[in-house]
Short mmCIF file of C-alpha atoms and ligand atoms in Angstrom, two decimals:
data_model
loop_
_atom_site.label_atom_id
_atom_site.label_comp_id
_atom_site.label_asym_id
_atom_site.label_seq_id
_atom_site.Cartn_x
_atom_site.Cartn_y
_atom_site.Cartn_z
CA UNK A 1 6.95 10.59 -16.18
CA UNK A 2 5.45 8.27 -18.97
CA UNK A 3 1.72 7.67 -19.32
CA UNK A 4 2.69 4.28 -20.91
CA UNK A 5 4.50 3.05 -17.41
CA UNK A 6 0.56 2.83 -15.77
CA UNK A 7 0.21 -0.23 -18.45
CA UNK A 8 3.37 -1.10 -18.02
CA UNK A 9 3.47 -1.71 -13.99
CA UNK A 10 -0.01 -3.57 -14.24
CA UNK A 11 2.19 -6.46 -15.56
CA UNK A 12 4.27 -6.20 -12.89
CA UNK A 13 1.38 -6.63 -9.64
CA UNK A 14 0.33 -9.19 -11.60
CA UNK A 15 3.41 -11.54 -11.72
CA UNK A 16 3.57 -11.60 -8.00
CA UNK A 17 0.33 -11.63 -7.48
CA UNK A 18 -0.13 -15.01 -9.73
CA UNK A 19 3.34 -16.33 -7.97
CA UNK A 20 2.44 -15.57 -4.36
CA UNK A 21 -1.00 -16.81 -4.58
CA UNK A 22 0.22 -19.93 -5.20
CA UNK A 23 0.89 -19.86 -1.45
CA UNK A 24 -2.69 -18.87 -0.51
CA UNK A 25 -3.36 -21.11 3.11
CA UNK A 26 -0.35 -22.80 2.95
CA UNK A 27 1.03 -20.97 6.31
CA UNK A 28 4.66 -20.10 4.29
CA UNK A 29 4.71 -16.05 4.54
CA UNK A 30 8.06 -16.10 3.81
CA UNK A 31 7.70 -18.32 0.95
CA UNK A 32 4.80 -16.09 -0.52
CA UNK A 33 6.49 -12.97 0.00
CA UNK A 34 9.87 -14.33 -1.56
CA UNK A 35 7.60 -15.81 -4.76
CA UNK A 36 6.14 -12.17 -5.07
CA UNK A 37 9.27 -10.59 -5.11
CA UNK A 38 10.76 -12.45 -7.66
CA UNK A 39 8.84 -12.44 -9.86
CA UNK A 40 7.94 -8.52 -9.43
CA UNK A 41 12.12 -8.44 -9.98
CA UNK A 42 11.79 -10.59 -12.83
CA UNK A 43 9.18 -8.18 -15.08
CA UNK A 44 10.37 -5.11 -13.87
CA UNK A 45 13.05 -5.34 -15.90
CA UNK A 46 11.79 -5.40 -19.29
CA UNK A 47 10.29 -1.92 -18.65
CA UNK A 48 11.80 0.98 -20.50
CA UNK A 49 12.51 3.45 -17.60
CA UNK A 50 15.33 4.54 -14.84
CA UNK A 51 14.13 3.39 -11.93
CA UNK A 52 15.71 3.14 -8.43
CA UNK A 53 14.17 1.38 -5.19
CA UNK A 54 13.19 4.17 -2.79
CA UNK A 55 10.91 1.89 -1.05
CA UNK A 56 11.29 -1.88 -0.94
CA UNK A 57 12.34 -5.01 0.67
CA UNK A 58 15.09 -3.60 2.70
CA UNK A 59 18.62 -2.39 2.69
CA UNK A 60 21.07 -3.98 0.28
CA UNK A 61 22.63 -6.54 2.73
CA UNK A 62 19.27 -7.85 3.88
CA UNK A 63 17.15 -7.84 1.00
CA UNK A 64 18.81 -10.11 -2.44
CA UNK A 65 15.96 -8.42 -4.67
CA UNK A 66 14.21 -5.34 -4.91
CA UNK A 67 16.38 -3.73 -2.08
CA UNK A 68 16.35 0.02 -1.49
CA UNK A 69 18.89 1.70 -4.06
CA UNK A 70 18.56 -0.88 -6.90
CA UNK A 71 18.12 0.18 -10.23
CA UNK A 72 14.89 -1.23 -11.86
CA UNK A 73 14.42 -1.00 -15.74
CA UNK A 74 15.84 -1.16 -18.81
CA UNK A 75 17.63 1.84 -18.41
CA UNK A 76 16.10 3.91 -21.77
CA UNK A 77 13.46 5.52 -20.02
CA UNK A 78 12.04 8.14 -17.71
CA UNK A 79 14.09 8.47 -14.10
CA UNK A 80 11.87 7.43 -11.58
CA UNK A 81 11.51 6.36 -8.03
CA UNK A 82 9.94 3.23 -7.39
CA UNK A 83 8.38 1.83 -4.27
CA UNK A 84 7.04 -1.96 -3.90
CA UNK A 85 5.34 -3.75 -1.35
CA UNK A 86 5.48 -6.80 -3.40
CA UNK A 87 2.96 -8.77 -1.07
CA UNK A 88 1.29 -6.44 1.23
CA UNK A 89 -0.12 -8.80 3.60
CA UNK A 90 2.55 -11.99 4.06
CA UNK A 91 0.24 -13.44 6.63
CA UNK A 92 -3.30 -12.73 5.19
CA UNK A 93 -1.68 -14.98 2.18
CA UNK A 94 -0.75 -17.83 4.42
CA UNK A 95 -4.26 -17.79 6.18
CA UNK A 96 -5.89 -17.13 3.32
CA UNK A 97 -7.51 -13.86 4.23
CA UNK A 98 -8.67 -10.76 3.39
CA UNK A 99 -7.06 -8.07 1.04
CA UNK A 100 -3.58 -9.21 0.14
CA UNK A 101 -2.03 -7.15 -2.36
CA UNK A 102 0.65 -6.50 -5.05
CA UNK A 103 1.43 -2.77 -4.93
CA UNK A 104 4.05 -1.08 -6.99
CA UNK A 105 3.77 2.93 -6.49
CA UNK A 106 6.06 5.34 -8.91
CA UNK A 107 7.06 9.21 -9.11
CA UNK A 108 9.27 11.42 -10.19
CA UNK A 109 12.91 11.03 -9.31
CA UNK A 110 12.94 12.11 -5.33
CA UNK A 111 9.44 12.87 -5.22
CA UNK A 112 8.96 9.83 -2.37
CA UNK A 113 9.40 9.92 1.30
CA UNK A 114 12.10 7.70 2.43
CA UNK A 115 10.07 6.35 4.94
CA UNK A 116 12.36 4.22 7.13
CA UNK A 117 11.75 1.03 8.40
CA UNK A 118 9.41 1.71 11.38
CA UNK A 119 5.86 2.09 12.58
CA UNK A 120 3.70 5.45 12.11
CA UNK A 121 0.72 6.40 13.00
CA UNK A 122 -1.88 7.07 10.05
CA UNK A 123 -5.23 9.13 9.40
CA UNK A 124 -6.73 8.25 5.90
CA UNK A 125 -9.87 9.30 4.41
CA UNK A 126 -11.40 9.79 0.73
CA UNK A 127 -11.64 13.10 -0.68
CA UNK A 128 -14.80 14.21 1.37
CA UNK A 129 -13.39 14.40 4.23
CA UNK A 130 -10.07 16.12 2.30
CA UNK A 131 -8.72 19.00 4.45
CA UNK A 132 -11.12 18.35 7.43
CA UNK A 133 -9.13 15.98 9.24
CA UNK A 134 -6.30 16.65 11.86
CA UNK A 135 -3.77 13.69 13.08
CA UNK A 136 -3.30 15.86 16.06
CA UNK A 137 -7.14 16.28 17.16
CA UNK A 138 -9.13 13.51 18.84
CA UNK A 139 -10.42 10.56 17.54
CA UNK A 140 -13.95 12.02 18.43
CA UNK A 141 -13.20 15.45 16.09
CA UNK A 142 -11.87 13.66 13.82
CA UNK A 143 -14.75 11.06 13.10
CA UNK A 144 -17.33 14.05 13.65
CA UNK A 145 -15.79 15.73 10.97
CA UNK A 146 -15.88 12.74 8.26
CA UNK A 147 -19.23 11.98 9.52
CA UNK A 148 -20.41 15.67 8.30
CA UNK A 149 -18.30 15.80 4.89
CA UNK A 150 -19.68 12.65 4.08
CA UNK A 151 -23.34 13.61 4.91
CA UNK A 152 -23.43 10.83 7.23
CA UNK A 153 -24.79 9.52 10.80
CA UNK A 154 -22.21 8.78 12.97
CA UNK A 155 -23.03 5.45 13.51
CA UNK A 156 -22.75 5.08 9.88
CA UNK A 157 -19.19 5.65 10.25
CA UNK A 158 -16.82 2.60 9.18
CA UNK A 159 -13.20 3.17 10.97
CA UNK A 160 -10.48 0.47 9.63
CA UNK A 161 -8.57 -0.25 12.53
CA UNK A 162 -5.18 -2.86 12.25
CA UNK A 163 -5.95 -5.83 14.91
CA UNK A 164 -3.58 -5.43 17.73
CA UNK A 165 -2.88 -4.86 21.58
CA UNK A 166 -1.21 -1.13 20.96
CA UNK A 167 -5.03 -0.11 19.27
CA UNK A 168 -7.24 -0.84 22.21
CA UNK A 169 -7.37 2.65 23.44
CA UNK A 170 -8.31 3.66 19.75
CA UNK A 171 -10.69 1.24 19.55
CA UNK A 172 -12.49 2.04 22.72
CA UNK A 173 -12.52 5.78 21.95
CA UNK A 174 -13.79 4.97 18.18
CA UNK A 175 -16.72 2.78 20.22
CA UNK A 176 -17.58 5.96 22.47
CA UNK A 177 -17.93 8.31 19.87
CA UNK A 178 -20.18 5.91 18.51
CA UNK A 179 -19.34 4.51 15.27
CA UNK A 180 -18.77 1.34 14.13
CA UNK A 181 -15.39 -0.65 13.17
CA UNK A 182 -13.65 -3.17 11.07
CA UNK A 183 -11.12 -4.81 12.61
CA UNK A 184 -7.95 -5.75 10.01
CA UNK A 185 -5.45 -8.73 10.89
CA UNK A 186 -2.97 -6.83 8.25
CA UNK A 187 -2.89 -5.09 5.57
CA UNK A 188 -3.42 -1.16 5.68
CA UNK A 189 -2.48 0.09 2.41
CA UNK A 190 -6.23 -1.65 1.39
CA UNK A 191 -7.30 -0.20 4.20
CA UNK A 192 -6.09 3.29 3.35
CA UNK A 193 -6.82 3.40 -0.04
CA UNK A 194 -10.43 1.97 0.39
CA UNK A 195 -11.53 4.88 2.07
CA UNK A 196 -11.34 6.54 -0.90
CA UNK A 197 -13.44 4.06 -3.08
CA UNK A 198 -17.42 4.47 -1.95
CA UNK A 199 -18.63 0.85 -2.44
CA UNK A 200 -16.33 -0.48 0.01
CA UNK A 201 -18.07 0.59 2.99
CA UNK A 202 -15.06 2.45 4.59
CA UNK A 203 -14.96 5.60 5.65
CA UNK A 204 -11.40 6.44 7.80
CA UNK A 205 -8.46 4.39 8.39
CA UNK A 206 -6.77 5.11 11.97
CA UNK A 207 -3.86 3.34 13.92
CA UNK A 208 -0.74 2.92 13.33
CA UNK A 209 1.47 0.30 11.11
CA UNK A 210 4.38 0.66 8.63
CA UNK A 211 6.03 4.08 7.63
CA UNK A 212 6.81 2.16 4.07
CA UNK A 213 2.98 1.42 3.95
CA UNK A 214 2.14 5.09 4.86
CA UNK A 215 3.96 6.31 1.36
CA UNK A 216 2.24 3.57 -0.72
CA UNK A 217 -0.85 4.28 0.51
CA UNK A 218 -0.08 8.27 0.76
CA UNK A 219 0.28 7.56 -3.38
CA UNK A 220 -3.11 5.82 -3.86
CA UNK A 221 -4.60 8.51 -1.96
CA UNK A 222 -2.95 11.35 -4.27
CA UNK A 223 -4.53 9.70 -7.25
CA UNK A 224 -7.86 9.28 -5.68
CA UNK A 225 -7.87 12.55 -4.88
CA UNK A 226 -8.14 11.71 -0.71
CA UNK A 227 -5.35 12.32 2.21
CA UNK A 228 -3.31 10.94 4.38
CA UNK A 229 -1.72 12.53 7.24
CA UNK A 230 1.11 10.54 9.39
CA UNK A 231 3.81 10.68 12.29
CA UNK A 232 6.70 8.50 12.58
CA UNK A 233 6.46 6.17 15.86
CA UNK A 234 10.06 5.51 16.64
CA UNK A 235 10.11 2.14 19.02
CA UNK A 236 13.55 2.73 20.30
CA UNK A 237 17.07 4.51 20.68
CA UNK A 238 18.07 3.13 17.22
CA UNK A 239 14.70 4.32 15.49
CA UNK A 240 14.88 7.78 17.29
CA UNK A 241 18.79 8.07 15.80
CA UNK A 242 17.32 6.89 12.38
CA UNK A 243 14.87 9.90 12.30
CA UNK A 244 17.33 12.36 13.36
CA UNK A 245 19.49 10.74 10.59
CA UNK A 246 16.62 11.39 7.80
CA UNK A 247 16.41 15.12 9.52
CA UNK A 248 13.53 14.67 11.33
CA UNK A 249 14.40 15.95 15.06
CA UNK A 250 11.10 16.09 16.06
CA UNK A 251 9.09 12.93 15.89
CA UNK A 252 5.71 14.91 16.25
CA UNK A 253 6.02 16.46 12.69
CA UNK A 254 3.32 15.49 10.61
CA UNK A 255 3.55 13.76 7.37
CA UNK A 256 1.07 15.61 4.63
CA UNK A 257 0.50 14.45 1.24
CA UNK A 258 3.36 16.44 0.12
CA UNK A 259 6.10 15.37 2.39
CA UNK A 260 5.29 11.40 1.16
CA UNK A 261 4.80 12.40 -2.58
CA UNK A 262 5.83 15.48 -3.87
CA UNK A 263 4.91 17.04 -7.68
CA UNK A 264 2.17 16.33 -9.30
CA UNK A 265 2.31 12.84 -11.07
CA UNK A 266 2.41 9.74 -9.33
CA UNK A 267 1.13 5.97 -10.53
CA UNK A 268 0.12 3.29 -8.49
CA UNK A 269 -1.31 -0.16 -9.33
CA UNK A 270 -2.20 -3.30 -6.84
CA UNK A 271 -3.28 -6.64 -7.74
CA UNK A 272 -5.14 -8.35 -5.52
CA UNK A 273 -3.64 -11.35 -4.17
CA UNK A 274 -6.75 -12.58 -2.18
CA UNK A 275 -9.90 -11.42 -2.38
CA UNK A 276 -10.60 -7.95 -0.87
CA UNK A 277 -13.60 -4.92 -1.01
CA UNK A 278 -11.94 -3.62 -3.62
CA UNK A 279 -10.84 -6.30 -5.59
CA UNK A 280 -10.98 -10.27 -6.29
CA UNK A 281 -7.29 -12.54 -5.74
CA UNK A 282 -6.24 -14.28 -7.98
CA UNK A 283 -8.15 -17.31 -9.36
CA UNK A 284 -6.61 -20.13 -10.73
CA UNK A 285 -8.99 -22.19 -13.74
CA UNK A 286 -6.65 -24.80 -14.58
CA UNK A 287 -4.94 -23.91 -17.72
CA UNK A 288 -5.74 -19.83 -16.91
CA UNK A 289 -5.76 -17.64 -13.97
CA UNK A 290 -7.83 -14.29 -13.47
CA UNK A 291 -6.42 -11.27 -11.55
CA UNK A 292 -7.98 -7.60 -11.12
CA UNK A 293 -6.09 -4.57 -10.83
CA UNK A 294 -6.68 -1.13 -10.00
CA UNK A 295 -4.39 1.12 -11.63
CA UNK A 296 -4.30 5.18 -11.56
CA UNK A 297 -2.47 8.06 -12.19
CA UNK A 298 -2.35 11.39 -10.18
CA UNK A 299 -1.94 13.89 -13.09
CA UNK A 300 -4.68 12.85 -14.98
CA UNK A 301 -6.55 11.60 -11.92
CA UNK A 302 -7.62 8.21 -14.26
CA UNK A 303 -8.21 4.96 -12.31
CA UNK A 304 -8.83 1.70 -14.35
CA UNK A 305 -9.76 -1.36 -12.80
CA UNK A 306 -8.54 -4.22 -15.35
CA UNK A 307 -9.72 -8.16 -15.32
CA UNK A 308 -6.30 -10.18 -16.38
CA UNK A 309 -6.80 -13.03 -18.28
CA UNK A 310 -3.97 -15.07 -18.11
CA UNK A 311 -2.97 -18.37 -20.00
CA UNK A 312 -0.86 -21.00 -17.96
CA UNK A 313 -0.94 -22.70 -21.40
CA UNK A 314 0.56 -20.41 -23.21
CA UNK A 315 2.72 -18.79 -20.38
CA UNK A 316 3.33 -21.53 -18.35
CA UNK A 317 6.31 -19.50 -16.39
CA UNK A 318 4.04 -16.74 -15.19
CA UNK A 319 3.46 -18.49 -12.04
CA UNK A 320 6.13 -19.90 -9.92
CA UNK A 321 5.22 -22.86 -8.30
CA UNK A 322 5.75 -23.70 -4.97
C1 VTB B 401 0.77 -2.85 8.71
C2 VTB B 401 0.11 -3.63 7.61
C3 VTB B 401 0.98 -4.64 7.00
O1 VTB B 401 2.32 -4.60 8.99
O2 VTB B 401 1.64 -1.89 8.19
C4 VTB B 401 1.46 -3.78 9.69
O3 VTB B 401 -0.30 -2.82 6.56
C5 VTB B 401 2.12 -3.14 10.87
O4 VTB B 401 3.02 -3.96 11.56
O5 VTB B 401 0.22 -5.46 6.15
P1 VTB B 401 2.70 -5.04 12.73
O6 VTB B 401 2.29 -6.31 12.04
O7 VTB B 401 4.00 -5.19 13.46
O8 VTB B 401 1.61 -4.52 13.59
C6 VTB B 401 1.68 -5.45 8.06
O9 VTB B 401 0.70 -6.19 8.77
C7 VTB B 401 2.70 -6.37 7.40
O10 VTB B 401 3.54 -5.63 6.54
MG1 MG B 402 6.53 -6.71 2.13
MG1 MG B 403 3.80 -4.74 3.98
#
């Protein structure tokens, strides 16, 4: 893999970032999601690389852009795998909430997980806590166990926990054991990968939400030098047959770091969309709008953060109006 494609994606999460936060509070998901994508289609291709769609909007027939097989790129290039979320967080855009992102993550040609379309269950911490966490152990263990590799009380403890019915057993056993929690309406791949970033206050990410989300995150985490560990939560006949499909008989086997990104390069970049711990959304001055990225690389474990400057003057088709 090229060193040159971490500059080169940055543009990228920030074209749909700018386009779909156009659609900040406007209660149009779809329509943010569908600007994002676009115009994440639009830049890809004047990157030099081979890319194909491991991870993205869907299959061919129900996704027009960005769908899983299509070739990305110029085509003169490095052969890579590609996987998008173009807006992580449809519905924190049209409330205008928290952590919205652009996320683009890239390896090695079949280095990624083809995660299918489907909920898992997640465990993500920083790299403290690296190697001392178990999926399969209790909640309890689990948070005793961060709690001592970060040096911390356990009421310190800051579990990120998806919103929703299916978590109130987790949230009641997170409660017991006695640390605290922050409650997400979407949006775990933030979630996950701000475990791994001190100043954001989070510790552990537990629950489960997409599979798709699981490898983007899994790739943030690889570069930050933290874990995640996940199990595919088939909801039905059809999801069980999928996952025999992919070869996975046994929906209790544990996703590692290596099963969602294999090797040892990876990049991954997100542009915030709306504000987040992590990083600001998009701001639009009038004839410019700001964006801030986090971009990073696994091989040479380098993370940039990097304050875009854009001019709507000068580049008046960078953001698609609504
Ligand atoms: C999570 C979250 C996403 O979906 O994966 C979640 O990260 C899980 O699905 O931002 P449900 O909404 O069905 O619980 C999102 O919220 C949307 O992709
Ligand atoms: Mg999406
Ligand atoms: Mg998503």
């Amino acid at each position: 893999m090229e060193r040159s494609l971490t500059m080169e994606i940055v543009r990228v999460t920030e074209a749909a970032a700018l386009s779909s936060a156009r659609w900040m509070g406007r209660g149009k998901k779809e329509e943010a999601d569908d600007a994002a994508t676009s115009a994440m289609r639009d830049v890809f291709d004047t990157i030099p690389m081979q890319g194909t769609v491991v991870i993205g909007e869907g299959e061919m027939d129900e996704a027009p852009m960005l769908y899983i097989g299509e070739e990305l790129g110029t085509g003169a290039g490095p052969r890579v795998d590609i996987a998008v979320d173009p807006l992580e967080g449809t519905n924190i855009v049209a409330q205008g909430t928290w952590n919205a992102l652009a996320v683009i993550a890239i390896a090695d040609h079949k280095k990624l997980l083809h995660a299918p379309d489907m909920y898992m269950q997640k465990l993500a911490v920083g790299p403290e806590a690296v190697g001392k966490v178990d999926i399969n152990a209790s909640t309890i263990e689990n948070l005793k166990a961060v709690a001592k590799a970060k040096n911390k009380n356990m009421e310190d403890l800051v579990a990120v926990v998806l919103d929703r019915p299916r978590h109130a057993e987790l949230v009641e056993e997170i409660r017991a054991a006695g640390a605290r929690i922050k409650l997400i309406p979407d949006g775990d791949v933030a979630g996950a990968m701000n475990t791994a970033f001190d100043d954001t206050g989070v510790d552990i990410l537990l629950g489960t939400g997409g599979a798709p989300e699981g490898v983007l995150a899994a790739v943030a985490l690889k570069c930050l030098g933290g874990e995640i560990q996940g199990k595919l939560v088939p909801a039905n006949e059809e999801e069980r047959n999928r996952c025999k499909e992919m070869g996975i008989a046994d929906t209790n086997k544990v996703f590692y770091m290596e099963d969602f990104c294999g090797g040892d390069d990876a990049i991954f970049a997100a542009t915030g969309v709306t504000d987040g711990e992590l990083l600001q959304g998009v701001q639009f001055k009038g004839v410019k709008a700001t964006t801030q990225t986090v971009v990073m690389r696994a091989k040479s474990g380098t993370v940039r953060f990097i304050d875009g400057d854009h001019s709507l003057k000068k580049k008046p088709n960078l953001v698609m109006e609504p």
